[in-house]
PDB file of C-alpha atoms in Angstrom:
ATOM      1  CA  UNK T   1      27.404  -6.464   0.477  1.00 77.00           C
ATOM      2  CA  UNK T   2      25.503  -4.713   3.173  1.00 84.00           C
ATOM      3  CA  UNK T   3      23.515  -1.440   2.781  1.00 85.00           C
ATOM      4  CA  UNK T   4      22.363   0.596   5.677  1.00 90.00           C
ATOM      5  CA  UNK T   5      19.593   3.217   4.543  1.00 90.00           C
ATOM      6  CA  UNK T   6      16.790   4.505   5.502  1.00 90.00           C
ATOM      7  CA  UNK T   7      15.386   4.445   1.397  1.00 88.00           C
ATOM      8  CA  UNK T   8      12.752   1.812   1.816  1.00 85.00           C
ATOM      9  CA  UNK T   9      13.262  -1.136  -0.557  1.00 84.00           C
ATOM     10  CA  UNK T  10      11.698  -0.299  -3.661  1.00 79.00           C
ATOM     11  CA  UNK T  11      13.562   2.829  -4.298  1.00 83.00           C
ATOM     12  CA  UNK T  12      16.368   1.060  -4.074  1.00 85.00           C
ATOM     13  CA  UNK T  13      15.547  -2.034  -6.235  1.00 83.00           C
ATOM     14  CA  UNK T  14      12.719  -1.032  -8.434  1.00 77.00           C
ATOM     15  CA  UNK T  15      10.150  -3.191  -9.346  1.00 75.00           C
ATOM     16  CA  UNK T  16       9.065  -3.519 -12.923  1.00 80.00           C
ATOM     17  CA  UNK T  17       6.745  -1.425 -13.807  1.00 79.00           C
ATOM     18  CA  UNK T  18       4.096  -3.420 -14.605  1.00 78.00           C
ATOM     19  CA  UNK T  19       3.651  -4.046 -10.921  1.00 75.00           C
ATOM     20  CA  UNK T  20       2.875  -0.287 -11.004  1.00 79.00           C
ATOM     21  CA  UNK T  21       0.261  -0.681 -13.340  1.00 86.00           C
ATOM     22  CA  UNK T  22      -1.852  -2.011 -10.707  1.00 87.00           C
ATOM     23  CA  UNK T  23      -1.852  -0.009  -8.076  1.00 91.00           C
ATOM     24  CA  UNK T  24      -3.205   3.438  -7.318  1.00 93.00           C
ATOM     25  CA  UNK T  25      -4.196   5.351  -4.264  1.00 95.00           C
ATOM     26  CA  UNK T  26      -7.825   5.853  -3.216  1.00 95.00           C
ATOM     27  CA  UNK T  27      -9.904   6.991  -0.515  1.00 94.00           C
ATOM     28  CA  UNK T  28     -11.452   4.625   1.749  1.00 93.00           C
ATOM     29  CA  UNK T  29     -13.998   6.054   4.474  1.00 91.00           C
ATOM     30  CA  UNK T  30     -11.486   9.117   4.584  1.00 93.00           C
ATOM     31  CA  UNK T  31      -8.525   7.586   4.726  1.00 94.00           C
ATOM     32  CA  UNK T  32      -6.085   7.568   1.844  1.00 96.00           C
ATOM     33  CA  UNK T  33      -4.598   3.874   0.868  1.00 96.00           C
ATOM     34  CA  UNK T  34      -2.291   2.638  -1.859  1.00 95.00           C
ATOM     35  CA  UNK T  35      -4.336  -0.205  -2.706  1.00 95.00           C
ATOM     36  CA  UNK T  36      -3.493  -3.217  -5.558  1.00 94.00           C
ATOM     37  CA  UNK T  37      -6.691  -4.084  -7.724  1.00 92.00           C
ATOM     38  CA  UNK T  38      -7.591  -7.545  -8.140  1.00 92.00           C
ATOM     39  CA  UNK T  39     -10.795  -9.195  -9.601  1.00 90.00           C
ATOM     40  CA  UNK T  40     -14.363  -6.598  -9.716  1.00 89.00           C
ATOM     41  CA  UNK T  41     -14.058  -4.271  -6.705  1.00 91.00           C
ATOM     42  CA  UNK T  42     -11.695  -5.718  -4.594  1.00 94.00           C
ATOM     43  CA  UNK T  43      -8.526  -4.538  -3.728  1.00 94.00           C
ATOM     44  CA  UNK T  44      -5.734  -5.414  -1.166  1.00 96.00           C
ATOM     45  CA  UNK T  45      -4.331  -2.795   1.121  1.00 96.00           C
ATOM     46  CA  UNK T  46      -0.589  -2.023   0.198  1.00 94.00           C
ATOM     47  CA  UNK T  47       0.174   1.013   2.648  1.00 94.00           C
ATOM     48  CA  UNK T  48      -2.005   3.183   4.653  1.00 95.00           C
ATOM     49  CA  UNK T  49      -1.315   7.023   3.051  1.00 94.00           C
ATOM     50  CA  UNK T  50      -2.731   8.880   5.976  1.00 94.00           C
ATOM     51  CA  UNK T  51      -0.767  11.375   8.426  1.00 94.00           C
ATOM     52  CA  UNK T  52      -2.834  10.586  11.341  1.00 95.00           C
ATOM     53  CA  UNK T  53      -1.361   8.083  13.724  1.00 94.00           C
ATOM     54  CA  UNK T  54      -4.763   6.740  14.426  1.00 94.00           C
ATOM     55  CA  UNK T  55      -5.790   5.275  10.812  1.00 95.00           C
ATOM     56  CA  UNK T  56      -2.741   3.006  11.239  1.00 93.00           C
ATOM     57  CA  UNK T  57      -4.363   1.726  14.444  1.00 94.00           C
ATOM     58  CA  UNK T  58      -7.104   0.647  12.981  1.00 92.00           C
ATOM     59  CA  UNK T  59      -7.384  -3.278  12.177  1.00 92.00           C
ATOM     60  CA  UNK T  60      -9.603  -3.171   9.028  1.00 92.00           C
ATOM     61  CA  UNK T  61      -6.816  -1.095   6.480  1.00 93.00           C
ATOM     62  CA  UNK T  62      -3.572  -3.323   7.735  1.00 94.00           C
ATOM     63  CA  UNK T  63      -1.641  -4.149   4.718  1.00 94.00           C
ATOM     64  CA  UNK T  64      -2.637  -7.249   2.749  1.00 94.00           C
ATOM     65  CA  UNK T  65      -6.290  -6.894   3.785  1.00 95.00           C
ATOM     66  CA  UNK T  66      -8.964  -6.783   1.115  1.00 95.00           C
ATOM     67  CA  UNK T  67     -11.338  -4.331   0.838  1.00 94.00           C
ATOM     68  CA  UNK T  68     -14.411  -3.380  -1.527  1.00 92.00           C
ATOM     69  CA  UNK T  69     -14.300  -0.447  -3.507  1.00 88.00           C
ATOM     70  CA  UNK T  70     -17.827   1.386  -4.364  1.00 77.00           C
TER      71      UNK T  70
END
């Protein structure tokens, strides 16, 4: 079977939702991020929540890189 849609993945096939439980969006330096939390104050950068085009350009919130939370 083949399905063309726009729907991005997970909407489509859910997770479970203990994947969920882990995740939440914060702000980091002014720009909002779904992050995962893993050990003390790290986190790994899921998706960049922002609207402007230029927080995506920026090298230091690409998905899968780990940041410190305060």
């Amino acid at each position: 079977m083949i399905l063309y849609t726009m729907m991005p993945e997970e909407l489509i096939f859910p997770l479970e939702s203990s994947t969920y439980n882990t995740q939440k969006v914060v702000t980091h330096n002014g720009i909002p991020l779904l992050v995962e939390k893993l050990e003390g104050p790290e986190c790994r950068v899921l998706r960049v929540m922002s609207s402007n085009p230029n927080h995506y350009m920026n090298d230091a919130y690409m998905p899968g890189t780990k940041i410190t939370l305060t």
